[in-house]
Structure formats: structure tokens, C-alpha cells
Amino acid sequence: MKRSPCLSRISLAVFIMAFFSLCASADVEWTPSGGWRKTQPGPHGREFDRAFELFMEGKTKKAAGLFESVRDGSSEPLREDASILYAESLLASNNYRGAYDAYEKFIEEYPNSRHIDRALQGELEIAVALLTGKKIKALGLRIWSAYGMAEKVVDKIISHRPLSDYARKAQVELARSYFKRRLYIESASAWRQYMELFPNGPEIEEALLGIGRSLLNDAQGPTYDPLPYYKAGSVASNLMRDYPSAAEADATRAVRDTSRENLAEHYFLLAKWYMKMGKADAAVLYLSKVTDNFPESSYADRAAGIMEILAGTGGQ
């Protein structure tokens, strides 16, 4: 039985359309300066084109739904492009939890993708947003603290690319966030980890200063353990020695001077306590620490005066 030429042409047309639908490629790319754009003019599949149009118009929630549909119903390489743009749409909609999950799925499925850097950059943007106070939602309810998730994202970025700029920037943001939240031990620890991973990183001076500031702020006061002041002063002195032209020279000097002033106060208060207990020899020992080790402090002259009085009275 002979087939109709018209029917054959229709069948061929249907086959060609189906073939190109399955093999469609979005031909999109992202650049830091220009963002997302199509590299090839013309249609890339009606649903993808519509999603991309919505995305570029800022209608990112609608775009996310369409990109998800394209991702789930397409073959490669269109699926790969739809997957990254699905994550991007969620991020642009401030759906940080959903965007993070989508980026992680993309990184797992396409570790060698041309979009992998954008995925890591997207995760970095999520970390920065959450560490600077952005909120996340769960089951439609606002969660006021997203810092736990932010720390998880930072850890993931570092595990993906431990020596990359993404990891470096994420670690810096984490250390800064800890300090702003007055979690000084955690901030010092985060800065130390930065120094281990990036000993020649551009924020090395900030890291040293951050450690000194964190130790200084964590100290309980001059009447307590003086060790944090010694540590803070040592870090600041090393920073001034190794980076004499540091941009934060004044702040570094302030950490050193404050640490030394607190140490002087610590030993001066100890001396007064021993005087109260009638132990003049012990008092003189600590007063001499003030005059000998911290002569620039506001307690040095007072300590010297008391020592003269004690010497004139024979310690009585």
C-alpha cells in the first residue's frame, strides 16, 4: 500500500519538530558585568523562552515555575540551562532556602558545567544575605534567625572549592558576622581558619586585627584573667611589625594600647588587694609590673607614687 506524499511530509515535519524539541539548547550565559543573556538569537523552546522573558522582566516567581517545568520535562543540554536558571529565579525571589537546595542539586548533577562558577557565586550571595540579616521562611512562617543556615552554606562553599575566591569571601563574611553579633570567640576562630586557608589573602591584615579585637572584646575585665589581653596585644603588635603600612594601623594601635592599659589596671588592682590584706611585698611586686612593663599607662605614675609611700613607711 502506497503512502500519500502529503502524509509522508506531515510525518517528516512532526519528526523534525520533535527532534529539535528534544535536542533544544538554550544557549545562555552569565557574566559578572552583564548578567544573563542569550548567546543565540531565535527560539529555544516556547516554554523556556517565556520563562527567560519573565526572568529578565523581574517576574522571577513565575519564571521559577516555568524553568522548573522545563527542567523536569527536557533532555540535555536544555535541562542543564533550565536547572541553573531555576535556582537563579528562586534567589532573585529571595527564596534563599529553595535557591540553596536548587544550587546544591545543580552542583551535584553538573560538577563540570560551564555554569558552575555562577552556582557557587549564587551560594555565596545566599550566605552574604543571611549573614547580614536577611530572613528565611519555612512553611510560610518567618524565621527571625537564619544564621544557622548561613553557616551551613559557608561550609558547603568551602567544601566545594576550599581555596577559591568564593570560599575566601564566604569565610570573611562569616568572621565579620560573628563579630557584629558579639560572638567574639567564634569570630577569632573564623579569622584563624581564614589565615590557615589563605595565608596570603588580601584580607590578612583584617584577619589579624579581627583576632585581636575579638580577643580584646571577649575578655571579662581587668579583674579577671589577663591572658586575653596578652593575646590581643601580641596579635596587634605582630600586625604592626609585619604590616607597618596597614590601612588599619590606627585601629591596630588602639587594640594594642587598650590591651596594655587593661593589663596595667589588672596588676594595679591586684597590688591594691594585697595592700588591703597587709601584704606589702606582694603589692610592690605587682606595682613594679605596672611601672616596668606598662610605663605609658595611666596607672604607672600612681603605682610609682604608692611604691614611694610604701618604701618610706617600710611596707607598713
XYZ file of N, CA and C in Angstrom, residues 29-255:
681
model
N 24.269 32.408 28.777
C 25.487 32.536 29.571
C 25.330 33.667 30.569
N 26.158 33.605 31.614
C 26.159 34.636 32.649
C 27.538 35.255 32.740
N 27.603 36.577 32.854
C 28.867 37.276 33.076
C 28.686 38.218 34.255
N 29.750 38.454 35.034
C 29.627 39.345 36.199
C 29.165 40.745 35.830
N 29.555 41.208 34.667
C 29.206 42.576 34.287
C 27.839 42.683 33.616
N 27.472 41.649 32.879
C 26.233 41.742 32.107
C 25.096 40.882 32.581
N 25.357 39.993 33.520
C 24.314 39.099 33.992
C 23.976 38.029 32.957
N 22.727 37.626 32.903
C 22.295 36.566 31.996
C 21.886 37.136 30.636
N 22.238 36.393 29.598
C 21.814 36.769 28.249
C 21.835 35.522 27.377
N 21.077 35.603 26.294
C 21.100 34.526 25.295
C 22.252 34.771 24.338
N 22.965 33.718 24.039
C 24.085 33.850 23.105
C 23.678 33.549 21.676
N 22.494 32.980 21.499
C 21.987 32.663 20.170
C 20.609 33.278 20.004
N 20.364 34.038 18.963
C 19.020 34.580 18.743
C 18.059 33.478 18.308
N 16.785 33.795 18.358
C 15.810 32.830 17.864
C 15.223 31.997 18.980
N 14.236 31.167 18.678
C 13.520 30.387 19.685
C 14.367 29.262 20.253
N 14.166 28.967 21.522
C 14.857 27.873 22.196
C 13.846 26.951 22.868
N 12.646 26.950 22.389
C 11.560 26.227 23.036
C 10.619 27.248 23.648
N 9.355 27.146 23.338
C 8.406 28.182 23.720
C 8.374 28.406 25.230
N 8.369 27.324 26.011
C 8.267 27.471 27.462
C 9.537 28.094 28.045
N 10.704 27.667 27.544
C 11.951 28.252 28.031
C 12.028 29.735 27.670
N 11.690 30.057 26.438
C 11.741 31.461 26.013
C 10.837 32.329 26.882
N 9.663 31.823 27.198
C 8.745 32.586 28.037
C 9.314 32.750 29.447
N 9.901 31.685 29.973
C 10.494 31.755 31.310
C 11.640 32.756 31.346
N 12.466 32.734 30.303
C 13.600 33.659 30.257
C 13.111 35.100 30.140
N 12.069 35.297 29.374
C 11.490 36.633 29.229
C 10.971 37.145 30.569
N 10.258 36.290 31.303
C 9.756 36.677 32.617
C 10.903 36.973 33.582
N 11.936 36.164 33.514
C 13.097 36.346 34.391
C 13.747 37.701 34.146
N 13.937 38.045 32.890
C 14.580 39.314 32.544
C 13.690 40.504 32.893
N 12.380 40.278 32.965
C 11.440 41.348 33.336
C 11.324 41.501 34.851
N 11.996 40.626 35.594
C 11.923 40.687 37.050
C 10.770 39.914 37.651
N 10.028 39.175 36.823
C 8.918 38.372 37.318
C 9.448 36.982 37.652
N 10.272 36.957 38.691
C 11.101 35.778 38.935
C 10.332 34.602 39.530
N 9.265 34.855 40.272
C 8.498 33.740 40.828
C 7.810 32.949 39.718
N 7.224 33.665 38.761
C 6.606 32.978 37.620
C 7.663 32.277 36.777
N 8.797 32.937 36.608
C 9.877 32.339 35.827
C 10.348 31.042 36.469
N 10.434 31.031 37.811
C 10.896 29.829 38.511
C 10.002 28.636 38.205
N 8.687 28.864 38.208
C 7.766 27.769 37.915
C 7.943 27.213 36.523
N 8.146 28.099 35.539
C 8.333 27.643 34.158
C 9.678 26.950 33.980
N 10.734 27.505 34.586
C 12.054 26.869 34.467
C 12.037 25.479 35.106
N 11.324 25.342 36.208
C 11.222 24.032 36.849
C 10.518 23.045 35.916
N 9.475 23.509 35.227
C 8.759 22.651 34.294
C 9.652 22.231 33.132
N 10.434 23.186 32.606
C 11.355 22.866 31.509
C 12.416 21.884 31.986
N 12.933 22.128 33.180
C 13.963 21.234 33.727
C 13.465 19.800 33.841
N 12.253 19.656 34.346
C 11.723 18.318 34.587
C 11.239 17.628 33.319
N 11.016 18.399 32.230
C 10.456 17.788 31.027
C 11.358 17.831 29.817
N 12.616 18.207 30.005
C 13.517 18.354 28.860
C 14.728 17.439 28.986
N 15.396 17.246 27.854
C 16.646 16.495 27.841
C 17.798 17.494 27.815
N 19.013 16.950 27.849
C 20.189 17.821 27.814
C 20.405 18.335 26.393
N 21.004 19.502 26.220
C 21.547 20.387 27.271
C 20.539 21.419 27.784
N 19.310 21.402 27.289
C 18.329 22.387 27.734
C 18.042 22.232 29.226
N 18.034 20.997 29.703
C 17.747 20.748 31.113
C 18.786 21.412 32.011
N 20.035 21.366 31.593
C 21.103 21.985 32.390
C 20.892 23.490 32.531
N 20.577 24.148 31.415
C 20.372 25.592 31.447
C 19.130 25.957 32.260
N 18.078 25.157 32.115
C 16.857 25.423 32.892
C 17.115 25.226 34.384
N 17.972 24.276 34.730
C 18.253 23.995 36.141
C 18.940 25.170 36.822
N 19.940 25.743 36.174
C 20.643 26.862 36.797
C 19.746 28.089 36.863
N 18.939 28.296 35.826
C 18.056 29.463 35.825
C 16.892 29.296 36.797
N 16.528 28.072 37.092
C 15.538 27.824 38.138
C 16.094 28.295 39.484
N 17.343 27.922 39.787
C 17.981 28.366 41.023
C 18.116 29.880 41.060
N 18.494 30.460 39.923
C 18.660 31.912 39.847
C 17.334 32.631 40.102
N 16.259 32.080 39.571
C 14.937 32.694 39.766
C 14.524 32.658 41.233
N 14.811 31.555 41.898
C 14.490 31.454 43.320
C 15.308 32.454 44.130
N 16.590 32.587 43.794
C 17.436 33.548 44.502
C 16.933 34.970 44.302
N 16.588 35.307 43.064
C 16.078 36.650 42.774
C 14.740 36.909 43.463
N 14.031 35.851 43.820
C 12.757 35.984 44.538
C 12.956 35.975 46.050
N 14.221 35.976 46.493
C 14.566 35.949 47.925
C 14.120 34.660 48.601
N 13.968 33.618 47.812
C 13.674 32.294 48.372
C 15.022 31.606 48.616
N 15.671 31.982 49.703
C 17.051 31.554 49.928
C 17.172 30.054 50.175
N 16.242 29.511 50.928
C 16.312 28.075 51.192
C 16.116 27.282 49.903
N 15.086 27.656 49.116
C 14.841 26.953 47.861
C 15.981 27.121 46.882
N 16.540 28.331 46.815
C 17.653 28.588 45.903
C 18.870 27.765 46.291
N 19.145 27.692 47.593
C 20.301 26.899 48.048
C 20.135 25.432 47.657
N 18.948 24.879 47.891
C 18.701 23.478 47.527
C 18.863 23.274 46.016
N 18.383 24.247 45.230
C 18.479 24.130 43.768
C 19.924 24.226 43.301
N 20.710 25.124 43.894
C 22.127 25.228 43.532
C 22.872 23.950 43.898
N 22.578 23.408 45.075
C 23.253 22.180 45.504
C 22.927 21.021 44.556
N 21.679 20.938 44.144
C 21.291 19.887 43.198
C 22.002 20.084 41.869
N 22.118 21.349 41.442
C 22.805 21.632 40.184
C 24.276 21.255 40.276
N 24.943 21.634 41.360
C 26.374 21.329 41.530
C 26.608 19.827 41.557
N 25.686 19.101 42.192
C 25.808 17.644 42.263
C 25.639 17.005 40.889
N 24.673 17.503 40.112
C 24.385 16.888 38.817
C 25.319 17.372 37.709
N 25.829 18.591 37.831
C 26.646 19.162 36.752
C 27.950 19.755 37.305
N 28.812 18.926 37.898
C 30.044 19.456 38.517
C 31.001 20.095 37.519
N 30.872 19.763 36.248
C 31.758 20.325 35.233
C 31.036 21.291 34.295
N 29.896 21.769 34.719
C 29.098 22.671 33.883
C 29.807 23.999 33.650
N 29.510 24.615 32.532
C 30.017 25.968 32.276
C 29.370 26.985 33.206
N 28.287 26.580 33.884
C 27.590 27.460 34.814
C 28.023 27.234 36.265
N 29.031 26.394 36.505
C 29.358 26.014 37.882
C 29.814 27.215 38.708
N 30.555 28.135 38.090
C 31.001 29.312 38.835
C 29.827 30.181 39.253
N 28.834 30.278 38.373
C 27.656 31.062 38.728
C 26.906 30.405 39.888
N 26.861 29.078 39.921
C 26.196 28.373 41.014
C 26.901 28.656 42.341
N 28.234 28.638 42.331
C 28.988 28.923 43.552
C 28.827 30.389 43.964
N 28.806 31.274 42.969
C 28.578 32.684 43.261
C 27.187 32.883 43.863
N 26.211 32.145 43.350
C 24.861 32.223 43.886
C 24.816 31.789 45.342
N 25.516 30.718 45.672
C 25.556 30.267 47.064
C 26.251 31.303 47.948
N 27.294 31.930 47.416
C 27.955 32.995 48.167
C 26.988 34.147 48.436
N 26.192 34.510 47.449
C 25.213 35.592 47.632
C 24.180 35.216 48.691
N 23.810 33.946 48.739
C 22.879 33.494 49.776
C 23.525 33.644 51.149
N 24.776 33.189 51.271
C 25.483 33.275 52.554
C 25.578 34.719 53.025
N 25.957 35.628 52.126
C 26.098 37.044 52.486
C 24.755 37.618 52.921
N 23.707 37.289 52.183
C 22.370 37.809 52.515
C 21.942 37.367 53.910
N 22.123 36.096 54.215
C 21.683 35.577 55.502
C 22.567 36.065 56.647
N 23.859 36.190 56.386
C 24.772 36.661 57.432
C 24.581 38.140 57.744
N 23.983 38.864 56.811
C 23.736 40.288 57.041
C 22.294 40.573 57.444
N 21.565 39.528 57.817
C 20.269 39.744 58.435
C 19.039 39.419 57.629
N 19.186 38.917 56.406
C 18.009 38.543 55.632
C 17.315 37.358 56.294
N 16.017 37.261 56.074
C 15.216 36.232 56.727
C 14.905 35.093 55.761
N 14.577 33.951 56.329
C 14.124 32.823 55.533
C 12.760 32.409 56.043
N 12.030 31.675 55.205
C 10.695 31.215 55.570
C 10.648 29.702 55.560
N 9.835 29.171 56.452
C 9.575 27.735 56.472
C 8.088 27.541 56.726
N 7.437 26.828 55.831
C 6.002 26.570 55.928
C 5.213 27.873 56.010
N 5.718 28.891 55.301
C 5.015 30.160 55.246
C 5.240 31.062 56.443
N 6.000 30.615 57.438
C 6.247 31.415 58.636
C 7.633 32.032 58.568
N 7.756 33.267 59.022
C 9.043 33.950 59.002
C 9.902 33.464 60.158
N 11.127 33.105 59.835
C 12.100 32.711 60.846
C 13.045 33.879 61.043
N 13.179 34.319 62.270
C 13.938 35.540 62.518
C 15.441 35.325 62.560
N 15.880 34.102 62.704
C 17.311 33.829 62.705
C 17.646 32.845 61.598
N 18.438 33.297 60.632
C 18.855 32.425 59.537
C 20.350 32.158 59.593
N 20.976 32.501 60.719
C 22.426 32.387 60.798
C 22.902 30.934 60.722
N 22.093 30.026 61.301
C 22.478 28.610 61.243
C 22.570 28.110 59.817
N 21.598 28.491 58.997
C 21.629 28.096 57.591
C 22.795 28.763 56.876
N 23.079 30.015 57.226
C 24.188 30.731 56.597
C 25.504 30.013 56.851
N 25.720 29.552 58.069
C 26.946 28.831 58.394
C 27.044 27.534 57.593
N 25.897 26.881 57.405
C 25.868 25.655 56.602
C 26.268 25.946 55.159
N 25.767 27.059 54.613
C 26.096 27.425 53.233
C 27.587 27.724 53.100
N 28.141 28.448 54.073
C 29.580 28.749 54.043
C 30.395 27.456 54.046
N 30.018 26.521 54.914
C 30.731 25.237 54.970
C 30.667 24.507 53.639
N 29.514 24.553 52.982
C 29.348 23.889 51.697
C 30.228 24.523 50.625
N 30.265 25.847 50.599
C 31.092 26.534 49.610
C 32.551 26.137 49.786
N 33.008 26.114 51.034
C 34.401 25.753 51.308
C 34.670 24.310 50.923
N 33.698 23.426 51.165
C 33.901 22.016 50.806
C 33.926 21.824 49.291
N 33.156 22.641 48.560
C 33.151 22.542 47.096
C 34.469 23.038 46.504
N 34.911 24.207 46.940
C 36.128 24.834 46.400
C 36.910 25.470 47.548
N 37.673 24.672 48.313
C 38.279 25.178 49.547
C 39.263 26.323 49.382
N 39.904 26.458 48.242
C 40.903 27.511 48.055
C 40.466 28.565 47.049
N 39.189 28.612 46.760
C 38.671 29.547 45.761
C 38.356 30.904 46.378
N 38.135 31.882 45.510
C 37.698 33.194 45.979
C 36.329 33.115 46.637
N 35.492 32.179 46.175
C 34.175 32.017 46.786
C 34.339 31.608 48.252
N 35.215 30.647 48.511
C 35.460 30.188 49.877
C 36.074 31.301 50.719
N 37.011 32.028 50.139
C 37.678 33.116 50.870
C 36.662 34.191 51.290
N 35.854 34.621 50.346
C 34.878 35.672 50.645
C 33.840 35.181 51.653
N 33.436 33.919 51.526
C 32.445 33.376 52.461
C 33.012 33.339 53.878
N 34.269 32.942 54.022
C 34.891 32.887 55.337
C 35.025 34.275 55.959
N 35.350 35.258 55.141
C 35.457 36.645 55.622
C 34.103 37.128 56.136
N 33.048 36.888 55.360
C 31.718 37.324 55.769
C 31.283 36.643 57.060
N 31.657 35.376 57.227
C 31.296 34.647 58.438
C 31.991 35.262 59.648
N 33.295 35.547 59.532
C 34.037 36.140 60.645
C 33.483 37.515 61.009
N 33.179 38.316 60.007
C 32.603 39.648 60.267
C 31.248 39.537 60.961
N 30.443 38.593 60.502
C 29.107 38.429 61.078
C 29.195 38.023 62.538
N 30.086 37.098 62.866
C 30.259 36.688 64.255
C 30.600 37.903 65.132
N 31.512 38.734 64.655
C 31.935 39.887 65.449
C 30.772 40.850 65.663
N 30.005 41.115 64.610
C 28.871 42.032 64.735
C 27.831 41.496 65.712
N 27.741 40.167 65.801
C 26.776 39.560 66.725
C 27.373 39.333 68.112
N 28.585 39.845 68.332
C 29.299 39.768 69.598
C 29.651 38.338 69.986
N 29.822 37.501 68.986
C 30.303 36.137 69.206
C 31.815 36.159 68.969
N 32.529 36.694 69.955
C 33.927 37.037 69.747
C 34.841 35.819 69.615
N 34.593 34.780 70.394
C 35.415 33.569 70.264
C 35.217 32.945 68.889
N 33.954 32.895 68.438
C 33.673 32.345 67.106
C 34.313 33.200 66.016
N 34.292 34.518 66.195
C 34.910 35.402 65.201
C 36.414 35.175 65.124
N 37.059 35.098 66.287
C 38.511 34.841 66.299
C 38.819 33.506 65.633
N 37.994 32.497 65.906
C 38.201 31.176 65.304
C 38.027 31.220 63.788
N 37.012 31.958 63.324
C 36.775 32.065 61.876
C 37.925 32.787 61.190
N 38.456 33.823 61.849
C 39.600 34.531 61.256
C 40.836 33.637 61.231
N 41.018 32.825 62.263
C 42.166 31.895 62.271
C 42.046 30.889 61.129
N 40.820 30.390 60.893
C 40.625 29.466 59.782
C 40.924 30.149 58.459
N 40.538 31.413 58.350
C 40.874 32.172 57.145
C 42.383 32.197 56.939
N 43.138 32.455 57.996
C 44.593 32.555 57.879
C 45.220 31.220 57.505
N 44.615 30.128 57.958
C 45.116 28.800 57.587
C 44.880 28.512 56.111
N 43.706 28.878 55.612
C 43.361 28.604 54.218
C 43.989 29.598 53.255
N 44.100 30.861 53.684
C 44.552 31.927 52.782
C 45.631 32.780 53.460
N 46.806 32.186 53.724
C 47.863 32.928 54.441
C 48.334 34.169 53.702
N 48.110 34.231 52.414
C 48.492 35.414 51.637
C 47.276 36.137 51.065
N 46.127 35.909 51.661
C 44.889 36.509 51.169
C 44.862 38.013 51.347
N 44.057 38.701 50.561
C 44.009 40.171 50.627
C 43.436 40.704 51.940
N 42.744 39.858 52.714
C 42.183 40.304 53.989
C 43.032 39.887 55.182
N 44.302 39.541 54.954
C 45.126 39.016 56.044
C 45.300 40.045 57.157
N 45.425 41.309 56.809
C 45.545 42.345 57.843
C 44.265 42.455 58.644
N 43.134 42.416 57.944
C 41.847 42.462 58.630
C 41.680 41.247 59.533
N 42.194 40.091 59.088
C 42.096 38.873 59.884
C 42.870 39.012 61.197
N 44.091 39.510 61.114
C 44.894 39.696 62.323
C 44.239 40.696 63.271
N 43.782 41.801 62.709
C 43.106 42.800 63.531
C 41.816 42.225 64.118
N 41.100 41.436 63.317
C 39.866 40.823 63.792
C 40.104 39.892 64.959
N 41.199 39.129 64.905
C 41.536 38.241 66.024
C 41.827 39.070 67.271
N 42.640 40.128 67.109
C 42.969 40.977 68.249
C 41.744 41.628 68.864
N 40.884 42.175 68.008
C 39.661 42.812 68.506
C 38.746 41.814 69.204
N 38.637 40.636 68.625
C 37.756 39.623 69.207
C 38.260 39.193 70.579
N 39.552 38.953 70.709
C 40.123 38.562 71.995
C 39.951 39.676 73.021
N 40.162 40.900 72.594
C 40.022 42.044 73.496
C 38.586 42.185 73.986
N 37.630 42.039 73.077
C 36.232 42.193 73.452
C 35.718 41.021 74.280
N 36.339 39.852 74.126
C 35.889 38.684 74.872
C 36.393 38.686 76.311
N 37.424 39.462 76.585
C 37.975 39.500 77.944
C 36.907 39.967 78.931
N 36.899 39.375 80.124
C 35.850 39.664 81.105
C 36.106 40.956 81.874
N 37.300 41.469 81.808
C 37.615 42.700 82.522
C 38.939 42.586 83.243
N 39.512 43.716 83.637
C 40.844 43.712 84.254
C 40.942 42.919 85.544
N 39.813 42.713 86.234
C 39.869 41.973 87.494
C 39.889 40.463 87.277
N 39.748 40.035 86.022
C 39.717 38.608 85.729
C 41.016 38.177 85.047
N 40.961 37.092 84.342
C 42.135 36.506 83.693
C 42.766 37.501 82.711
N 44.062 37.804 82.860
C 44.696 38.763 81.954
C 45.122 38.171 80.617
N 45.025 36.829 80.463
C 45.545 36.177 79.262
C 44.946 36.723 77.965
N 43.618 36.968 77.889
C 43.080 37.522 76.635
C 43.715 38.848 76.238
N 44.082 39.666 77.241
C 44.729 40.946 76.929
C 46.130 40.734 76.376
N 46.843 39.767 76.952
C 48.170 39.456 76.426
C 48.071 38.968 74.979
N 47.096 38.104 74.716
C 46.929 37.562 73.363
C 46.546 38.666 72.376
N 45.605 39.498 72.776
C 45.159 40.578 71.890
C 46.305 41.543 71.606
N 47.043 41.909 72.635
C 48.169 42.824 72.455
C 49.257 42.230 71.590
N 49.493 40.927 71.745
C 50.514 40.263 70.939
C 50.141 40.237 69.457
N 48.873 39.911 69.177
C 48.409 39.897 67.793
C 48.539 41.283 67.169
N 48.133 42.307 67.919
C 48.220 43.675 67.402
C 49.667 44.093 67.170
N 50.547 43.755 68.092
C 51.968 44.109 67.934
C 52.572 43.416 66.727
N 52.218 42.154 66.530
C 52.726 41.426 65.360
C 52.220 42.032 64.061
N 50.962 42.454 64.072
C 50.405 43.085 62.875
C 51.136 44.391 62.568
N 51.406 45.178 63.584
C 52.122 46.436 63.382
C 53.541 46.195 62.908
N 54.155 45.120 63.387
C 55.522 44.795 62.970
C 55.572 44.284 61.537
N 54.645 43.379 61.198
C 54.691 42.729 59.876
C 54.053 43.572 58.780
N 53.121 44.444 59.161
C 52.420 45.267 58.165
C 52.430 46.731 58.633
N 53.591 47.350 58.625
C 53.698 48.723 59.158
C 52.862 49.738 58.397
N 52.535 49.440 57.145
C 51.750 50.386 56.343
C 50.294 49.948 56.212
N 49.837 49.128 57.128
C 48.473 48.605 57.052
C 47.455 49.732 57.094
N 46.373 49.548 56.342
C 45.312 50.556 56.288
C 44.657 50.735 57.658
N 44.670 49.671 58.466
C 44.023 49.709 59.778
C 45.030 49.977 60.887
N 46.067 50.751 60.594
C 47.138 50.980 61.565
C 46.617 51.617 62.850
N 45.747 52.606 62.733
C 45.223 53.283 63.922
C 44.389 52.331 64.775
N 43.556 51.521 64.122
C 42.724 50.564 64.856
C 43.591 49.507 65.526
N 44.653 49.083 64.839
C 45.564 48.096 65.407
C 46.272 48.662 66.632
N 46.726 49.902 66.519
C 47.390 50.553 67.651
C 46.434 50.686 68.837
N 45.176 50.947 68.541
C 44.179 51.069 69.610
C 43.991 49.741 70.339
N 43.988 48.626 69.594
C 43.870 47.302 70.224
C 45.070 47.058 71.130
